[in-house]
XYZ file of N, CA, C and O in Angstrom:
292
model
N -0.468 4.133 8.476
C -1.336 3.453 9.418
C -0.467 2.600 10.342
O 0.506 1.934 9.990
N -0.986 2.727 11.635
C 0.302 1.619 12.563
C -1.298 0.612 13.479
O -2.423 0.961 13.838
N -0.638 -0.491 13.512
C -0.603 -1.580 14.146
C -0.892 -2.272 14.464
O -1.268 -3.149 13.685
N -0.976 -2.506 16.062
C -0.211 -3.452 17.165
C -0.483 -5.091 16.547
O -1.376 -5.577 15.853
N 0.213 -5.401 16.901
C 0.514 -7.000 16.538
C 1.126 -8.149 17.328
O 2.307 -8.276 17.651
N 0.184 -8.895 17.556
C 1.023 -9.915 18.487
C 0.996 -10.893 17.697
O 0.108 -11.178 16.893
N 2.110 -11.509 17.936
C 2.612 -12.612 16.362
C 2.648 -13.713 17.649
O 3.148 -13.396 18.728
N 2.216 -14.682 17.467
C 2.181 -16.158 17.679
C 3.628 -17.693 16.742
O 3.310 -18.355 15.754
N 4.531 -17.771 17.208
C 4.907 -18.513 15.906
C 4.543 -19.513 16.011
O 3.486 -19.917 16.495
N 5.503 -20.122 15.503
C 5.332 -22.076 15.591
C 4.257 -22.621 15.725
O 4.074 -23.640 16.391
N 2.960 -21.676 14.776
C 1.783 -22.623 14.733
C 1.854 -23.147 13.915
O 2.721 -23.233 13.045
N 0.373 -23.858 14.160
C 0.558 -24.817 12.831
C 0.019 -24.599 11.350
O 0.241 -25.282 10.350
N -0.706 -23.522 11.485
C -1.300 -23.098 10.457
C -0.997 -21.413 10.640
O -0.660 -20.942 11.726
N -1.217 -20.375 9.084
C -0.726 -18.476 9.474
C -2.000 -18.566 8.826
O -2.554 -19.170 7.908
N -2.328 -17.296 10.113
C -3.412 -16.853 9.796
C -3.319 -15.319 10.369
O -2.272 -14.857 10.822
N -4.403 -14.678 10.300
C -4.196 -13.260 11.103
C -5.765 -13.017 11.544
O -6.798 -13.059 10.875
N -5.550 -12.767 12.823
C -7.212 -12.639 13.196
C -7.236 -10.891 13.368
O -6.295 -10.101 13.278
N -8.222 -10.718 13.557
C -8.564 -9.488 13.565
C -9.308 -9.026 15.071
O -10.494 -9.302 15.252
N -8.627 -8.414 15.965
C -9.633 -8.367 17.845
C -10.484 -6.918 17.203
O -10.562 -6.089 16.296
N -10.997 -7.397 18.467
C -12.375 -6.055 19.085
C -11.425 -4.750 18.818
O -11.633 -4.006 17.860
N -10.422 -4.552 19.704
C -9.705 -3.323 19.121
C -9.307 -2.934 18.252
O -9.017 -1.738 18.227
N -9.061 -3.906 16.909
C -8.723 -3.151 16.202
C -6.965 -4.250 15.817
O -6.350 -4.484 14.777
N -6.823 -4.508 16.788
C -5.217 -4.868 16.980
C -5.242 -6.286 16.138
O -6.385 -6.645 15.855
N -3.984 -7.320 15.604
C -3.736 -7.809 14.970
C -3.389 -9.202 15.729
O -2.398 -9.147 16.458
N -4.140 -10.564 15.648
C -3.212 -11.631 16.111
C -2.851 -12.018 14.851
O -3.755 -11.988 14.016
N -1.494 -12.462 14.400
C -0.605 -13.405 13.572
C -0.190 -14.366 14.148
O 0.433 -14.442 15.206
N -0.654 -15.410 13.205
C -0.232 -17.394 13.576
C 0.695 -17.426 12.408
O 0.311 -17.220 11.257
N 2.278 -17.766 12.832
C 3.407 -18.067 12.044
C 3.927 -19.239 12.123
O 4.162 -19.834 13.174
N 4.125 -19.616 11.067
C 4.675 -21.038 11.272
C 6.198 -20.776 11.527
O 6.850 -21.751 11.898
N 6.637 -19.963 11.422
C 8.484 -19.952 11.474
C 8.703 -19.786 13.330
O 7.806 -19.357 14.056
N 9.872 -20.163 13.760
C 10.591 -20.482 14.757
C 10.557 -18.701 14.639
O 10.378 -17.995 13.646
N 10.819 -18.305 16.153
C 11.290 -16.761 16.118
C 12.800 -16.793 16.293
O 13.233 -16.354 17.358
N 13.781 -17.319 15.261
C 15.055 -17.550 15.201
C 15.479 -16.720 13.831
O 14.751 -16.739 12.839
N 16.383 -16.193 13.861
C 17.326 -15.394 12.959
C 16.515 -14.232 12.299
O 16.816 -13.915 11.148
N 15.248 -13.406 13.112
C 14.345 -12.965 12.018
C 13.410 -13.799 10.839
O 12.782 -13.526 9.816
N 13.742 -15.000 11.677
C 12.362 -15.666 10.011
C 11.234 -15.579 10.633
O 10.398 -15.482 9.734
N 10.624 -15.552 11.791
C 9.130 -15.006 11.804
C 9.110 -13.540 11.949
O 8.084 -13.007 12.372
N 9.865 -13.026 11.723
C 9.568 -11.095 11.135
C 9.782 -11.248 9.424
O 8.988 -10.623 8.720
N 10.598 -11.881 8.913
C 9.834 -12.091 7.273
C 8.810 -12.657 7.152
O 8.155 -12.046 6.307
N 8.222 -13.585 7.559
C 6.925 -14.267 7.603
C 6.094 -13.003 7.985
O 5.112 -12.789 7.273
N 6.319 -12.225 8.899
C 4.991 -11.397 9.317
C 5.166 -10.457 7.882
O 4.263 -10.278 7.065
N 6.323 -10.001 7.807
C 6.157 -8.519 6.823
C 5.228 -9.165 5.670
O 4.180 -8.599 5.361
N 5.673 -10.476 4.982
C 5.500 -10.817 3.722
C 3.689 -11.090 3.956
O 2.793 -10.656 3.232
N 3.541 -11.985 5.263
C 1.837 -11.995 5.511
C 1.261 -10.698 5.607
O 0.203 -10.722 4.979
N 1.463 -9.609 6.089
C 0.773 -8.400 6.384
C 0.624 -7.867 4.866
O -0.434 -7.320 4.553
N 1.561 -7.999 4.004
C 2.042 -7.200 2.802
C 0.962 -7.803 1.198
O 0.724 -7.383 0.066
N 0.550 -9.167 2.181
C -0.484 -9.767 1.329
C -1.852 -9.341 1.821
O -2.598 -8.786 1.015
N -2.261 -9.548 3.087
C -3.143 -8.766 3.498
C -3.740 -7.644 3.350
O -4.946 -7.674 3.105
N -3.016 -6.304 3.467
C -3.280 -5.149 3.087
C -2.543 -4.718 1.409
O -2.231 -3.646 0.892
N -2.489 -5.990 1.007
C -2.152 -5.317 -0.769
C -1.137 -4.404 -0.661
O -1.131 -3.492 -1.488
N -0.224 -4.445 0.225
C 0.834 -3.321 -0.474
C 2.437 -4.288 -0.922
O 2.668 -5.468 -0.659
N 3.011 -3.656 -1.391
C 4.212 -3.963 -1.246
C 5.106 -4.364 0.111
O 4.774 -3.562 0.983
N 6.024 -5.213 0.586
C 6.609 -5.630 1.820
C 7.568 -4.446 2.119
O 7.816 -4.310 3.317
N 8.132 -3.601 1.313
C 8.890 -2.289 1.527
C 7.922 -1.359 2.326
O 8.377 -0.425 2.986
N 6.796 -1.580 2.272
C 5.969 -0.750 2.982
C 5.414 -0.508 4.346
O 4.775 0.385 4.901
N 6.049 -1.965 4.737
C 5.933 -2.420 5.976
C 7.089 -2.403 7.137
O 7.758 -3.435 7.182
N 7.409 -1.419 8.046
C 8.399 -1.639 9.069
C 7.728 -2.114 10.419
O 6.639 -1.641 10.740
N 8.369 -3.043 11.208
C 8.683 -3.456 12.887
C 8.907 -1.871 13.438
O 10.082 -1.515 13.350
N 8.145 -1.040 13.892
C 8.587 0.293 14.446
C 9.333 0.162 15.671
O 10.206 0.984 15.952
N 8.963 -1.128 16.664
C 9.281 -1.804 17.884
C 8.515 -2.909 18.152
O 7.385 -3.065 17.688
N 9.062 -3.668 18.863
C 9.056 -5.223 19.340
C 9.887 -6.095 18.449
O 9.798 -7.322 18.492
N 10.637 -5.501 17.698
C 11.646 -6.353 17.298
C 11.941 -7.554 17.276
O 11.981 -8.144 16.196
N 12.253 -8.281 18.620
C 12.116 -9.555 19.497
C 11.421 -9.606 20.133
O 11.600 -10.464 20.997
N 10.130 -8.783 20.233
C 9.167 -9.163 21.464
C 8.266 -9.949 19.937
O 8.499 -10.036 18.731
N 7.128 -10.412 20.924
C 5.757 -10.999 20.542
C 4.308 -9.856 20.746
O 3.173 -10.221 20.441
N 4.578 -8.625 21.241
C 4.033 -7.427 21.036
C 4.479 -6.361 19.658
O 5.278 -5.470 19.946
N 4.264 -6.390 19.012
C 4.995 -5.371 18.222
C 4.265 -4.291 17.410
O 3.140 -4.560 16.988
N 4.871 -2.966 17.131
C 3.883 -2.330 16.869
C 4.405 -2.208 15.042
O 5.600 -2.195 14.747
N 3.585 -2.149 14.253
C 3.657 -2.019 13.192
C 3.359 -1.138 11.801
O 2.370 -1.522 11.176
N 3.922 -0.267 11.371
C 3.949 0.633 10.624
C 3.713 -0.102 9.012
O 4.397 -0.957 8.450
N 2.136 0.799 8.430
C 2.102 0.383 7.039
C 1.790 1.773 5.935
O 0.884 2.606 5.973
N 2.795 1.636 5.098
C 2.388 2.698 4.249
C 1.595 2.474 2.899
O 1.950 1.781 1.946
N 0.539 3.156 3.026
C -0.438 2.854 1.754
C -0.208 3.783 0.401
O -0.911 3.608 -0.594
């Protein structure tokens, strides 16, 4: 299953909303510095959909705040 995800960091509270499309907002509390709000997202998504965090890749947006996201069930 893939995606899209726009990750928000440096809020103040993580949450993940759910839009009309289908698509994913994430509220991270981590700085987008060294990859710690892409562990924050994998480890939040990985609780969300019950899988394991191995299950989860960044397919692209890497460093963006768009990113599309790959989950294997």
């Amino acid at each position: 299953m893939q995606k899209k995800v726009k990750v928000k960091p440096n809020s103040k509270q993580q949450k993940i909303e759910e839009q009309a499309d289908g698509s994913l907002t994430v509220y991270l509390k981590s700085p987008p510095v060294d990859g710690k709000a892409n562990e924050e997202l994998i480890k939040l998504l990985a609780e969300q959909f019950d899988v394991p965090k191995s299950h989860i890749r960044i397919k692209s947006g890497l460093s963006s705040r768009q990113k599309l996201i790959e989950i294997e069930e």
